[in-house]
PDB file of C-alpha atoms and ligand atoms in Angstrom:
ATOM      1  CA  UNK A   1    -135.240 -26.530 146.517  1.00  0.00           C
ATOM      2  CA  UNK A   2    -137.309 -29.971 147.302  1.00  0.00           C
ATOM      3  CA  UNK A   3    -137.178 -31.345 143.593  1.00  0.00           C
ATOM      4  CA  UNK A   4    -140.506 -31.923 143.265  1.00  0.00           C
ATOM      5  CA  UNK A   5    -139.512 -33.807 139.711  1.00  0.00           C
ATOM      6  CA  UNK A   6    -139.879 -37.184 139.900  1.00  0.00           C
ATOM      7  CA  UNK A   7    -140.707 -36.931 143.656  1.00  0.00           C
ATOM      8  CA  UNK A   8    -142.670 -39.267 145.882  1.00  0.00           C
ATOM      9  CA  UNK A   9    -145.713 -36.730 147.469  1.00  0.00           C
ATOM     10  CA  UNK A  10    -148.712 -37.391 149.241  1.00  0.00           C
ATOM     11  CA  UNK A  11    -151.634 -34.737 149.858  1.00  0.00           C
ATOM     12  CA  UNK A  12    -154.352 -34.565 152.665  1.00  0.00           C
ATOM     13  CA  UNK A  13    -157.494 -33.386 151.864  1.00  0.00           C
ATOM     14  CA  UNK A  14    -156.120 -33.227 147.645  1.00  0.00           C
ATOM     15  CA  UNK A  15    -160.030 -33.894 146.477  1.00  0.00           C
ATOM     16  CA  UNK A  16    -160.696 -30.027 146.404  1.00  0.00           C
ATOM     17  CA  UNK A  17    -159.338 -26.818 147.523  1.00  0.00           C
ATOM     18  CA  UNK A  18    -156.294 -25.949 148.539  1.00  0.00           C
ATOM     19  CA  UNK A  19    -155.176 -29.343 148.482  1.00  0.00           C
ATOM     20  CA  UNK A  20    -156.218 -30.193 144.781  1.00  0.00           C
ATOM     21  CA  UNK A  21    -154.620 -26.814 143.543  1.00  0.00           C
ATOM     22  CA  UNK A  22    -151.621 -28.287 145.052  1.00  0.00           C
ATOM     23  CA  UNK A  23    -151.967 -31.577 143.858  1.00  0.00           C
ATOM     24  CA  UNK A  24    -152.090 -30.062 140.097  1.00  0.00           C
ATOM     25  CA  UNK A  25    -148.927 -28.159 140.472  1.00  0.00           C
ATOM     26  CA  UNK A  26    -147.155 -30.457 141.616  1.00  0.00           C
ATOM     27  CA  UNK A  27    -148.287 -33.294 139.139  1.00  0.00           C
ATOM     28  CA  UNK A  28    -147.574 -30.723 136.519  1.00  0.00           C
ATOM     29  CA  UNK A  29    -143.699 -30.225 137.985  1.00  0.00           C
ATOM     30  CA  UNK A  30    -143.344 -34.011 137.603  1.00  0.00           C
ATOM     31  CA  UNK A  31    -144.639 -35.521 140.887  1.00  0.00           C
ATOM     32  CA  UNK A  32    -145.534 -38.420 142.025  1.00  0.00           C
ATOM     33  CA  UNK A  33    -148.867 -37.726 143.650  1.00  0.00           C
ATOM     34  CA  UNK A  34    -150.885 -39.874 146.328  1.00  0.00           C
ATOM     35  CA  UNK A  35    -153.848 -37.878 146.799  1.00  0.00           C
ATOM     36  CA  UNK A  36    -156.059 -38.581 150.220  1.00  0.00           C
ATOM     37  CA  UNK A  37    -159.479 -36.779 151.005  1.00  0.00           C
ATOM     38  CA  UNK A  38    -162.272 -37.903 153.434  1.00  0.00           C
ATOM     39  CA  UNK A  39    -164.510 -38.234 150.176  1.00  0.00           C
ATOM     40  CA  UNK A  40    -163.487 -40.849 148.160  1.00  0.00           C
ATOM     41  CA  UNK A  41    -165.190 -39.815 144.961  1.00  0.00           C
ATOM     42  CA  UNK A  42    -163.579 -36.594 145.241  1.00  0.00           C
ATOM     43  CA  UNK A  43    -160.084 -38.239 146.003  1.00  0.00           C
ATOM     44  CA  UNK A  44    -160.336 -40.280 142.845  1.00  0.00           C
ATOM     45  CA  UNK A  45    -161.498 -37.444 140.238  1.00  0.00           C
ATOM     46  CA  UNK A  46    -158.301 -35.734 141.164  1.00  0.00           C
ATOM     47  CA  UNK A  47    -156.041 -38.915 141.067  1.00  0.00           C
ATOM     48  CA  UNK A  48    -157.019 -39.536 138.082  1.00  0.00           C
ATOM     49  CA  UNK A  49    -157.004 -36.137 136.786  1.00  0.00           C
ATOM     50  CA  UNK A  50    -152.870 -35.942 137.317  1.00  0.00           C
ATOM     51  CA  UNK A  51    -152.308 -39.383 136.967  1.00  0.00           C
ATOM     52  CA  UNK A  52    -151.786 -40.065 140.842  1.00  0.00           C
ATOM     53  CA  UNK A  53    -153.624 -42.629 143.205  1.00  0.00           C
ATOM     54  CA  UNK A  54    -156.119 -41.617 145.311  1.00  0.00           C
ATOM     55  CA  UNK A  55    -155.764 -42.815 148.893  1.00  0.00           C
ATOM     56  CA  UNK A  56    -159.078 -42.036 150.897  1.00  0.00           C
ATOM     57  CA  UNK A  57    -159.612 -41.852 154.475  1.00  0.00           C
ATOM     58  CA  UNK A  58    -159.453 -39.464 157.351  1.00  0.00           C
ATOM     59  CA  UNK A  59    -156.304 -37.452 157.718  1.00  0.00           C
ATOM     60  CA  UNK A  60    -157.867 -36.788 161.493  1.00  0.00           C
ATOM     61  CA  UNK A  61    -157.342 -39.676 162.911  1.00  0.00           C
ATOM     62  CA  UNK A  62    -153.980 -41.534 164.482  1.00  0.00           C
ATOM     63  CA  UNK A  63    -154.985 -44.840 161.873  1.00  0.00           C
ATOM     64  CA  UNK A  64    -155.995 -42.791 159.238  1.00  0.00           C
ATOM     65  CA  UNK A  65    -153.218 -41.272 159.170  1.00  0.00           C
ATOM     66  CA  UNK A  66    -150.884 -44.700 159.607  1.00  0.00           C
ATOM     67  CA  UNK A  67    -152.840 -46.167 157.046  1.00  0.00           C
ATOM     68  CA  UNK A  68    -152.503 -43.037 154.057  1.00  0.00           C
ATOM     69  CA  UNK A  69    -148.073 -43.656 154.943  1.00  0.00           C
ATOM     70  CA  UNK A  70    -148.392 -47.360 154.426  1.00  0.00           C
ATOM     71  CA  UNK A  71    -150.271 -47.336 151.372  1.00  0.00           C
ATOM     72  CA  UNK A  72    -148.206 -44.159 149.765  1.00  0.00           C
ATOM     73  CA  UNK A  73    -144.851 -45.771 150.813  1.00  0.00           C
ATOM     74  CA  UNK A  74    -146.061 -48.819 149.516  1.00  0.00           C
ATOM     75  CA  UNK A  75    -146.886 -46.897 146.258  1.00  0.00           C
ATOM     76  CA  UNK A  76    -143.880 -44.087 145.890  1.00  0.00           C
ATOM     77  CA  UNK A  77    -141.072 -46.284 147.785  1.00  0.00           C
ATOM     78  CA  UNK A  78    -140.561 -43.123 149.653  1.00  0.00           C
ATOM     79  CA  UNK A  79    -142.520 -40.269 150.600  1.00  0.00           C
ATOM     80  CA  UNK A  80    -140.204 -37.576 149.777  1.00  0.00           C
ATOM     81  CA  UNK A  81    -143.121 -34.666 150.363  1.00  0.00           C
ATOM     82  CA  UNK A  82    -145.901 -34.329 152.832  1.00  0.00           C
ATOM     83  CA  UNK A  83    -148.501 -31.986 152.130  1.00  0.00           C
ATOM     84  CA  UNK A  84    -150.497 -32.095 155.771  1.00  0.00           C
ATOM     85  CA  UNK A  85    -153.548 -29.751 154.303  1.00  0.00           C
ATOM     86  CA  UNK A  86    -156.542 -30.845 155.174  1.00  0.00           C
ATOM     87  CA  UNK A  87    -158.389 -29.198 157.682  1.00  0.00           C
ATOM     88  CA  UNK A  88    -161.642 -28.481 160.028  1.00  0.00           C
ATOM     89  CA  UNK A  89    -163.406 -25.204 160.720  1.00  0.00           C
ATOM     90  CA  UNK A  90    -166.477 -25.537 163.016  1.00  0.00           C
ATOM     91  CA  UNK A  91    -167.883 -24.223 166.301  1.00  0.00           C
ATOM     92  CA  UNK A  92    -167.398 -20.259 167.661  1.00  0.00           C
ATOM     93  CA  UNK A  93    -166.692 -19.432 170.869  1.00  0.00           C
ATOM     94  CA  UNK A  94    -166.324 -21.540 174.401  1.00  0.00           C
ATOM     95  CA  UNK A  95    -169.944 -23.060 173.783  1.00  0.00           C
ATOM     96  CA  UNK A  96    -168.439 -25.074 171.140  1.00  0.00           C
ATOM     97  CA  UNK A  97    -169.314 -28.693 171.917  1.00  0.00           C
ATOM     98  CA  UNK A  98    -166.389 -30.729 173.083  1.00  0.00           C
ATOM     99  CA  UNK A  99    -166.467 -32.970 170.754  1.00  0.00           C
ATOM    100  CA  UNK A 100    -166.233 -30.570 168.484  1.00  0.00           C
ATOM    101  CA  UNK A 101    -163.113 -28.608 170.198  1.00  0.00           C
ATOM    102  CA  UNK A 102    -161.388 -32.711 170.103  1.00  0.00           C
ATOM    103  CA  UNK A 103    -162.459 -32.402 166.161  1.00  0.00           C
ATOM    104  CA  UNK A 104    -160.230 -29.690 165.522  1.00  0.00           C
ATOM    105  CA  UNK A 105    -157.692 -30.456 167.727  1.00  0.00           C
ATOM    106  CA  UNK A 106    -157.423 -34.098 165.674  1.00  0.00           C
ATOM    107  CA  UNK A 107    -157.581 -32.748 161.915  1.00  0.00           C
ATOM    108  CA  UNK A 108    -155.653 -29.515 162.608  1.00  0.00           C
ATOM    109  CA  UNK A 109    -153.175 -30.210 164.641  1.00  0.00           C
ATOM    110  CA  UNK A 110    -152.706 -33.977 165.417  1.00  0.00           C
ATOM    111  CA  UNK A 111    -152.978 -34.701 161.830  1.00  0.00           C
ATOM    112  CA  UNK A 112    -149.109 -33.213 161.500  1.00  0.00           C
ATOM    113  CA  UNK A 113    -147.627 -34.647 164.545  1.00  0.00           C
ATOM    114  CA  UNK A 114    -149.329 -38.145 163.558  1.00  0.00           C
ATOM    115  CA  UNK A 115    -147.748 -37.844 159.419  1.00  0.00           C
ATOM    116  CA  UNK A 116    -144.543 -36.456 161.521  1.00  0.00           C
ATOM    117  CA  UNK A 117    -143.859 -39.399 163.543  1.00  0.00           C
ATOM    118  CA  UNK A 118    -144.482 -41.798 160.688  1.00  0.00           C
ATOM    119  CA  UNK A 119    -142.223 -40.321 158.693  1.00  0.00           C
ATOM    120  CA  UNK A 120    -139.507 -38.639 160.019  1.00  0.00           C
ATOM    121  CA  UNK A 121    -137.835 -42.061 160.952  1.00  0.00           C
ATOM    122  CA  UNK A 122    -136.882 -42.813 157.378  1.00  0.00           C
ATOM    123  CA  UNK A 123    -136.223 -39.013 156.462  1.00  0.00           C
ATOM    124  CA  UNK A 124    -133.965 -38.759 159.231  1.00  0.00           C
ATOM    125  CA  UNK A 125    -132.244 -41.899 158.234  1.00  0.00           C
ATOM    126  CA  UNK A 126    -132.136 -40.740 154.732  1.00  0.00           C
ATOM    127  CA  UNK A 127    -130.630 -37.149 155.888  1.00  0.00           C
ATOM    128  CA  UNK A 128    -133.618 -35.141 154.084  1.00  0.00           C
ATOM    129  CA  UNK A 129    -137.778 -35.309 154.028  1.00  0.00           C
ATOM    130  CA  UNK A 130    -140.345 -32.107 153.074  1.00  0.00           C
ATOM    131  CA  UNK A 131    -143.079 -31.618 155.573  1.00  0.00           C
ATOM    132  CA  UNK A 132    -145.523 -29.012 154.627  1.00  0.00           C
ATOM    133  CA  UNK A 133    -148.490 -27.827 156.654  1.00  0.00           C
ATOM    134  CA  UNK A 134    -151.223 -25.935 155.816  1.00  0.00           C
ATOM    135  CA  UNK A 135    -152.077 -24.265 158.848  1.00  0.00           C
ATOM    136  CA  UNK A 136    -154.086 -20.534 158.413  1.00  0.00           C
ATOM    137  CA  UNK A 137    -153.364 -16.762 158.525  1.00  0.00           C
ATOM    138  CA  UNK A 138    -155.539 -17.769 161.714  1.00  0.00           C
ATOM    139  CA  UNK A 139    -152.964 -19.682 162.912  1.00  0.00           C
ATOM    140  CA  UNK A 140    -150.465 -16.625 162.855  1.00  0.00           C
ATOM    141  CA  UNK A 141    -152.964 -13.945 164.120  1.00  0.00           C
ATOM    142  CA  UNK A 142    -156.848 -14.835 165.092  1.00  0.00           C
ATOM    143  CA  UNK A 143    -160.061 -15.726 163.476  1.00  0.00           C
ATOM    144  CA  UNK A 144    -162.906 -13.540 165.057  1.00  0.00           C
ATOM    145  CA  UNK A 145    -165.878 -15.649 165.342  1.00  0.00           C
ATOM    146  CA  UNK A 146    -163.852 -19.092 165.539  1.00  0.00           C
ATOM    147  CA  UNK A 147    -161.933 -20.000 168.812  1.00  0.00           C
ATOM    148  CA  UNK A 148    -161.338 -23.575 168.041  1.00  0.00           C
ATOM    149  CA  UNK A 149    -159.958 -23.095 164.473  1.00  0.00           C
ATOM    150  CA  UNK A 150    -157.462 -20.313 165.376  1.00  0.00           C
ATOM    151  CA  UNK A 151    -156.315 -21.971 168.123  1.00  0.00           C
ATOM    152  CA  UNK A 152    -155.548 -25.582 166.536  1.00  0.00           C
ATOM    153  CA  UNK A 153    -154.294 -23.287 163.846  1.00  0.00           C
ATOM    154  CA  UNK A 154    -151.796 -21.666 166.113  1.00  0.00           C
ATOM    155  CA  UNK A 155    -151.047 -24.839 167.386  1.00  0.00           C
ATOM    156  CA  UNK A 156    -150.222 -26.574 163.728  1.00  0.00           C
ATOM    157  CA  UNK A 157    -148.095 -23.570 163.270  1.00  0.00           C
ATOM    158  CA  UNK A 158    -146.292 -23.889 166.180  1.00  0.00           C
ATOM    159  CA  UNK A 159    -145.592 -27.510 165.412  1.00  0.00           C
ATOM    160  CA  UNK A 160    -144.184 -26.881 162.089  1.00  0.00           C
ATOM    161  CA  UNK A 161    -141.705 -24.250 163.658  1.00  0.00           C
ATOM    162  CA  UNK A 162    -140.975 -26.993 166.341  1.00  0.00           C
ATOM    163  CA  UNK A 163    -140.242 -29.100 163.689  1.00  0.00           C
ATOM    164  CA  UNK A 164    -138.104 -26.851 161.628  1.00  0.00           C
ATOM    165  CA  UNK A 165    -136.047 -25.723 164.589  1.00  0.00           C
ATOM    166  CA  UNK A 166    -135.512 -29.254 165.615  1.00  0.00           C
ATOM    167  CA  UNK A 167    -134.695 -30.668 162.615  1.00  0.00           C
ATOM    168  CA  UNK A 168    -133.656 -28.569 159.970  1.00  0.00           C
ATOM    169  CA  UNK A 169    -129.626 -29.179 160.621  1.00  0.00           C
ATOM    170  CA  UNK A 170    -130.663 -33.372 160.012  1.00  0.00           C
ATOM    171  CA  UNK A 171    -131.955 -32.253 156.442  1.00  0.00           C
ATOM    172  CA  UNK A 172    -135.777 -31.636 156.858  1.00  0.00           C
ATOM    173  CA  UNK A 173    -137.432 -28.889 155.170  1.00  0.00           C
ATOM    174  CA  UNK A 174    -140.380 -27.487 156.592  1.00  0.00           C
ATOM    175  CA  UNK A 175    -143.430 -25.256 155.221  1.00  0.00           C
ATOM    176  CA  UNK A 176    -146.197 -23.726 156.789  1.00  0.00           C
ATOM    177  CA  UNK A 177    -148.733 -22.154 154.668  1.00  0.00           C
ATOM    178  CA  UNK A 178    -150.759 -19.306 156.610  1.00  0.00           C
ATOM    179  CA  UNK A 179    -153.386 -17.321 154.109  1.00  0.00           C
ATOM    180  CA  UNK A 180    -155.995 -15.674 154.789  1.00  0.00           C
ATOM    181  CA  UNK A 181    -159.418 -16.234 152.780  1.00  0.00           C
ATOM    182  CA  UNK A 182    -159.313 -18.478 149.833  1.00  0.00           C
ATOM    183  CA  UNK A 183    -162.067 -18.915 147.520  1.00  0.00           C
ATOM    184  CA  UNK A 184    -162.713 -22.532 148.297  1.00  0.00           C
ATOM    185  CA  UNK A 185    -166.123 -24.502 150.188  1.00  0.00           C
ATOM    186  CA  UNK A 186    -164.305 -23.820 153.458  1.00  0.00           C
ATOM    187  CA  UNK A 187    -164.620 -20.269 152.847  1.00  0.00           C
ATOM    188  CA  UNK A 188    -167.943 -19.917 151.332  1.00  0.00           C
ATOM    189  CA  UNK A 189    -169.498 -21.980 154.823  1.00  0.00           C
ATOM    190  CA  UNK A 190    -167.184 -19.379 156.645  1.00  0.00           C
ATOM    191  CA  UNK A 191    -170.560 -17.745 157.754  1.00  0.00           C
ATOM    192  CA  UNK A 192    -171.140 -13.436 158.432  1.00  0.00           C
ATOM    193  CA  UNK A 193    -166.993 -12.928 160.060  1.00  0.00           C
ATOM    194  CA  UNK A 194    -165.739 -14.786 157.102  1.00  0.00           C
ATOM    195  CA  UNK A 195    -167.931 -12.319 154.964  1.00  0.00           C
ATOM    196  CA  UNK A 196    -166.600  -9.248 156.098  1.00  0.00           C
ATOM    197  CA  UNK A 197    -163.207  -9.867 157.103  1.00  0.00           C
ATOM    198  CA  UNK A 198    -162.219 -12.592 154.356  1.00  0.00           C
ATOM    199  CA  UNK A 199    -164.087 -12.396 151.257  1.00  0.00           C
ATOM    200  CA  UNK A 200    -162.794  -9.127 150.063  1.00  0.00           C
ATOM    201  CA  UNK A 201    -159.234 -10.417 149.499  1.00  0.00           C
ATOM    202  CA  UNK A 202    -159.965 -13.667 149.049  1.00  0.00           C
ATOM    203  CA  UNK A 203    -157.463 -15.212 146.214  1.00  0.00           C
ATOM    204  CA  UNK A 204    -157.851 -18.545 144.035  1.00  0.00           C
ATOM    205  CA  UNK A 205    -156.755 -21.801 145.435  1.00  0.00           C
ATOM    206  CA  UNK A 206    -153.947 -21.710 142.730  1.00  0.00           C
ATOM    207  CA  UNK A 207    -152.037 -18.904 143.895  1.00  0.00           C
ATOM    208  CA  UNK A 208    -152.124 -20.600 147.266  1.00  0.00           C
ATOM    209  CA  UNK A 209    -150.168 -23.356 145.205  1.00  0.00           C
ATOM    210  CA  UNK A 210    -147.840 -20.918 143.597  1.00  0.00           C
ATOM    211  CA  UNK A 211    -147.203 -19.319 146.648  1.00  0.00           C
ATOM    212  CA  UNK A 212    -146.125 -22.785 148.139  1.00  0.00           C
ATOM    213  CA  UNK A 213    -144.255 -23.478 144.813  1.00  0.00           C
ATOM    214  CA  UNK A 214    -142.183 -20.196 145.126  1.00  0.00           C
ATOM    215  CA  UNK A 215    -141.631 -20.493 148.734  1.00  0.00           C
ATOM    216  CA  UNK A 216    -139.793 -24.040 148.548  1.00  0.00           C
ATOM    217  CA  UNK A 217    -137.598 -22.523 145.621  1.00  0.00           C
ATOM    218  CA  UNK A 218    -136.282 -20.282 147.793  1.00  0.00           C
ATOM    219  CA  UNK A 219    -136.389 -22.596 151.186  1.00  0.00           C
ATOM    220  CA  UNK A 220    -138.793 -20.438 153.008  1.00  0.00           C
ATOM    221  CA  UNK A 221    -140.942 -21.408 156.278  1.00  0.00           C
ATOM    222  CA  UNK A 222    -143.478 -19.317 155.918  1.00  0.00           C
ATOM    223  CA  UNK A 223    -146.054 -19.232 152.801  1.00  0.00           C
ATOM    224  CA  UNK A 224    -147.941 -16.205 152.719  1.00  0.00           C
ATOM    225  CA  UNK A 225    -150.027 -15.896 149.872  1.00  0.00           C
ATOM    226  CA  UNK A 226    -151.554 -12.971 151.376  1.00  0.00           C
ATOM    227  CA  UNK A 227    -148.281 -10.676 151.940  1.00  0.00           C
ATOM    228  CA  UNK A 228    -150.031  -7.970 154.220  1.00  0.00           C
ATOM    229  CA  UNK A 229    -150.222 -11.102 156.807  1.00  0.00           C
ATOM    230  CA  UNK A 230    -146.549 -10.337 157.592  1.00  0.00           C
ATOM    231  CA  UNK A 231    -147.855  -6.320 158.470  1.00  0.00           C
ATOM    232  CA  UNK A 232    -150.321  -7.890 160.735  1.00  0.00           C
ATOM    233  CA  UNK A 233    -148.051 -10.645 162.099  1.00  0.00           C
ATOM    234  CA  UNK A 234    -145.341  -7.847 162.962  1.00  0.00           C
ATOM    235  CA  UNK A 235    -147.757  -5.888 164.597  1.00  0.00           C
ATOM    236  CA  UNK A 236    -148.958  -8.413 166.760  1.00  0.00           C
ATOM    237  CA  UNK A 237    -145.528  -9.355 167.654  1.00  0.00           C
ATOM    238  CA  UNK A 238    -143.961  -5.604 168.215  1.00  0.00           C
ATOM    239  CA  UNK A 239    -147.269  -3.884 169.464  1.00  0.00           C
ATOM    240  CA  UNK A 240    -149.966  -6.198 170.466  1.00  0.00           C
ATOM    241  CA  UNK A 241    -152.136  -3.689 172.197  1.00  0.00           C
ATOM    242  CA  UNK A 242    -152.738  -1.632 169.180  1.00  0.00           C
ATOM    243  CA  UNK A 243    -153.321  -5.064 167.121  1.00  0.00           C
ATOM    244  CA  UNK A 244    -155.903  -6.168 169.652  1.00  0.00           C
ATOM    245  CA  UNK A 245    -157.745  -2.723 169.568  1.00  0.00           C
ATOM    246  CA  UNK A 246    -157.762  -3.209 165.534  1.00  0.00           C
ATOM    247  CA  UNK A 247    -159.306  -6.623 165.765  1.00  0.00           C
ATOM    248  CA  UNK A 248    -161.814  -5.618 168.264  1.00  0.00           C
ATOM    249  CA  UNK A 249    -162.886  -2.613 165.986  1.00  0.00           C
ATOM    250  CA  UNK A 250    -163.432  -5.628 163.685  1.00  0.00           C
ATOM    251  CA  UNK A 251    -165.268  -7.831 165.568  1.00  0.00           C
ATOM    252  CA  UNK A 252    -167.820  -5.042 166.235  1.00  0.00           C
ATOM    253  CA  UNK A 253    -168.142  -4.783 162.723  1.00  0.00           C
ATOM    254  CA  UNK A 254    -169.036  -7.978 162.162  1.00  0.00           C
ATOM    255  CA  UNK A 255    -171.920  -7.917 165.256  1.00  0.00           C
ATOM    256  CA  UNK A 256    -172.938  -4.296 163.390  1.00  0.00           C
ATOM    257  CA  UNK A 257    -173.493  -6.633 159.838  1.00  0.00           C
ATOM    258  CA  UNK A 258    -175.765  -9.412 161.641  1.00  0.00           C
TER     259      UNK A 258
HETATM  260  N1  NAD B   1    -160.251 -21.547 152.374  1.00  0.00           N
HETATM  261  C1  NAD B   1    -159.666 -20.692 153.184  1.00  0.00           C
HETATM  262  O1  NAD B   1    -160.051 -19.517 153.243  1.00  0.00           O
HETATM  263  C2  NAD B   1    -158.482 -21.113 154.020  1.00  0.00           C
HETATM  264  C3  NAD B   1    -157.681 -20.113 154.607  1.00  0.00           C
HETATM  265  C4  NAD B   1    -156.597 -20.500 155.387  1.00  0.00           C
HETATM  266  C5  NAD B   1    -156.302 -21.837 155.577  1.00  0.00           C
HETATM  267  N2  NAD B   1    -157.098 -22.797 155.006  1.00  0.00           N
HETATM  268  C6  NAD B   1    -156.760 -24.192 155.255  1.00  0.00           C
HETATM  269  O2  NAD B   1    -156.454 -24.823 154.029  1.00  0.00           O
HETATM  270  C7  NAD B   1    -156.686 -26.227 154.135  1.00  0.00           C
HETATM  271  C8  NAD B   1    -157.548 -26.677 152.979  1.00  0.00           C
HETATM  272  O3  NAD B   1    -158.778 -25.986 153.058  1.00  0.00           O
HETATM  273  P1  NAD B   1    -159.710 -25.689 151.800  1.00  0.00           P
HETATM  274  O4  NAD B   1    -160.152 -24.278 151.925  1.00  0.00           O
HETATM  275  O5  NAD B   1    -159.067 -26.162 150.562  1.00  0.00           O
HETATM  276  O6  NAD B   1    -160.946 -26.587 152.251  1.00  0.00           O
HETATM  277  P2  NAD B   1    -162.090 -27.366 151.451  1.00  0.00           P
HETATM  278  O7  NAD B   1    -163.296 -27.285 152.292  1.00  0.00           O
HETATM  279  O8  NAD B   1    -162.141 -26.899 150.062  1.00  0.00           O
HETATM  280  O9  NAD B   1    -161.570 -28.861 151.627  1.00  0.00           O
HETATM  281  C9  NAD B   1    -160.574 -29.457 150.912  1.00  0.00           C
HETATM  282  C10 NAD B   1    -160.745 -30.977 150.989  1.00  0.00           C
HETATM  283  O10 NAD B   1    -160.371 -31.511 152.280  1.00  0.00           O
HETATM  284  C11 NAD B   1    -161.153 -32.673 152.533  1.00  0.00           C
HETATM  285  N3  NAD B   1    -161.125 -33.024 153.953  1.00  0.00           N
HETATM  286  C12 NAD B   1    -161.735 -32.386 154.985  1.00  0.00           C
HETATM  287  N4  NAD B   1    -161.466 -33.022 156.144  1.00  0.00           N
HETATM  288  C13 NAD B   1    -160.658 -34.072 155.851  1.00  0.00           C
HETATM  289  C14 NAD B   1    -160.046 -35.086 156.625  1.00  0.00           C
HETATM  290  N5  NAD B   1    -160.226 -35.164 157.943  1.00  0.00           N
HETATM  291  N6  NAD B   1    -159.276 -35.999 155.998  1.00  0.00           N
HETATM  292  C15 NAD B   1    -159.101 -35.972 154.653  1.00  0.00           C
HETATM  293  N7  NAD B   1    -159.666 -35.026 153.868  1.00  0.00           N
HETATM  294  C16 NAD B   1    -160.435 -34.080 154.456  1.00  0.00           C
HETATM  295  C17 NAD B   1    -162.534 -32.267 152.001  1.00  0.00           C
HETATM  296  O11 NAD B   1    -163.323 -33.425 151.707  1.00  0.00           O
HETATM  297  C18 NAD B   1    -162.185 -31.461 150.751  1.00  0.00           C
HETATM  298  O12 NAD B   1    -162.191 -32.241 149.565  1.00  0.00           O
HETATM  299  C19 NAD B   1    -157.346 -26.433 155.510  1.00  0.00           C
HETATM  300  O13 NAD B   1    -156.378 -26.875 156.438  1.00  0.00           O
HETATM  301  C20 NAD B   1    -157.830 -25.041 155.869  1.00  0.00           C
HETATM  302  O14 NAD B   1    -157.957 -24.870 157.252  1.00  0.00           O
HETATM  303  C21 NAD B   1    -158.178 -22.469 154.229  1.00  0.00           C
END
C-alpha cells in the first residue's frame, strides 16, 4: 500500500464532500494534507480542521492546476499522493451550452491530465507517485439526464486506466473512484434523475473515503463504494443490449416522475 503515514498529499475540491471526507482520513492516517477548493473559506475550515494548508484556486484550469503543484511541492517537498476529486455536473442533453460542455471537459477530465503532467516527471524519476481520480459510477456506465458529466466522466476514467497501463511497471499507482450517489451538495442539486435513480442508495461521503482507504491497501484500480456498480459494469460490458433496455426503462421513469 501507498503509506499514507507521513505522506506528502494534496486534495482538489477537499473544502466539502467527497474531497473533505478524504482529506479527514487521510489526516487521521498521518498525512500531510494540502487541501485546494474553488472556495477559499471552505478550503481553509478544512485545513485547519486536520492541520493541513489550504491551497485555493480552480482545479479546472491548466494554471490552476500548475499553481496548486508549486505551492504543495513547495510545502510537502514532494507530492507523494494526488487526490484529483473535484468535479462539475451541469447541463443535460446536446442543448447544453458550449461553454458549458468546455466546463466539464476542463474540471473533469483535463484537471487529471493537467496534475498528471506536473507530476509524473518527479514520480517517474523517483520510481513511485499515487494518482487518484475521482471520476463517477457515471463514468463507468451513464448518467440519464446528464450527457456532459457522463461523458467527461468516462473520459477521466479512461485516463486513469491510460495511466495505470502506461505506467504502473515505472512504480505509479493509480485509483479511480466510480460511486454512484453520495449524500453530498452535488447530489442534492442532482435535480428529478438524481432523485429517482440516486438518492435511494445514496451512502455518506465517508464510506466513499473508506472505500478509497481499503482499495489502496490492497492496490486496487477501481473504488467502488457502491459494489452492485461492478453487476452493472459487467453487464454493460458482456450484454449491452439488455443494459441499454434497463436504462431506458429508467429514463422513462424518470419523465413518468416530472
Ligand atoms: N455526490 C455524488 O453523488 C457523486 C457521485 C459520483 C462521483 N462524484 C464526484 O465526486 C467528486 C466530488 O464531488 P462531491 O459530491 O463531493 O461534490 P461537492 O459539490 O460536495 O463539492 C466538493 C467541493 O469541490 C469544490 N469544487 C468544485 N469545483 C472545483 C474546482 N474547479 N476547483 C476546486 N474545487 C472545486 C466545491 O467548492 C466543494 O467544496 C466530483 O468529481 C464528483 O463528480 C460525486
Amino acid at each position: 500500500m501507498t503509506n499514507v503515514s507521513g505522506a506528502g498529499i494534496v486534495i482538489t475540491g477537499g473544502g466539502g464532500g467527497i474531497g473533505r471526507a478524504i482529506a479527514r482520513k487521510f489526516a487521521a492516517g498521518g498525512g500531510r494534507v494540502v487541501v485546494n477548493d474553488l472556495d477559499p473559506g471552505a478550503a481553509a475550515a478544512v485545513a485547519a480542521e486536520i492541520g493541513g494548508l489550504a491551497v485555493p484556486g480552480d482545479a479546472g484550469t491548466e494554471q490552476g492546476v500548475r499553481e496548486l503543484v508549486a505551492a504543495a511541492t513547495e510545502h510537502l517537498g514532494e507530492v507523494d499522493i494526488y487526490c484529483s476529486n473535484a468535479g462539475t455536473v451541469g447541463g443535460a442533453g446536446p442543448d447544453t451550452p458550449e461553454d458549458q460542455w468546455q466546463r466539464a471537459w476542463e474540471v473533469n477530465t483535463l484537471a487529471h491530465v493537467r496534475a498528471s503532467r506536473a507530476l509524473l516527471p518527479g514520480w517517474l524519476a523517483r520510481g513511485r507517485g499515487t494518482f487518484v481520480v475521482t471520476a463517477s459510477a457515471a463514468g463507468l456506465l451513464t448518467m440519464l439526464g446528464a450527457a456532459p458529466y457522463s461523458v467527461t466522466k468516462h473520459a477521466a476514467a479512461a485516463y486513469a486506466e491510460w495511466l495505470a497501463a502506461t505506467y504502473a511497471h515505472r512504480g505509479l499507482t493509480v485509483h479511480c473512484i466510480c460511486p454512484q450517489g453520495v449524500r453530498t451538495d452535488m447530489l442534492a442539486g442532482s435535480g428529478r434523475a438524481g432523485d429517482v435513480v440516486l438518492k435511494g442508495a445514496a451512502i455518506e461521503p465517508e464510506q466513499v473515503a473508506d472505500a478509497l482507504w481499503d482499495a489502496m491497501a490492497e492496490g486496487r484500480f477501481l473504488v467502488l463504494p457502491h459494489p452492485e456498480v461492478l453487476d452493472y459494469y459487467q453487464l454493460r460490458a458482456g450484454n449491452t443490449d439488455k443494459w441499454l433496455r434497463g436504462m431506458s426503462r429508467l429514463q422513462q421513469r424518470i419523465e413518468e416522475a416530472e
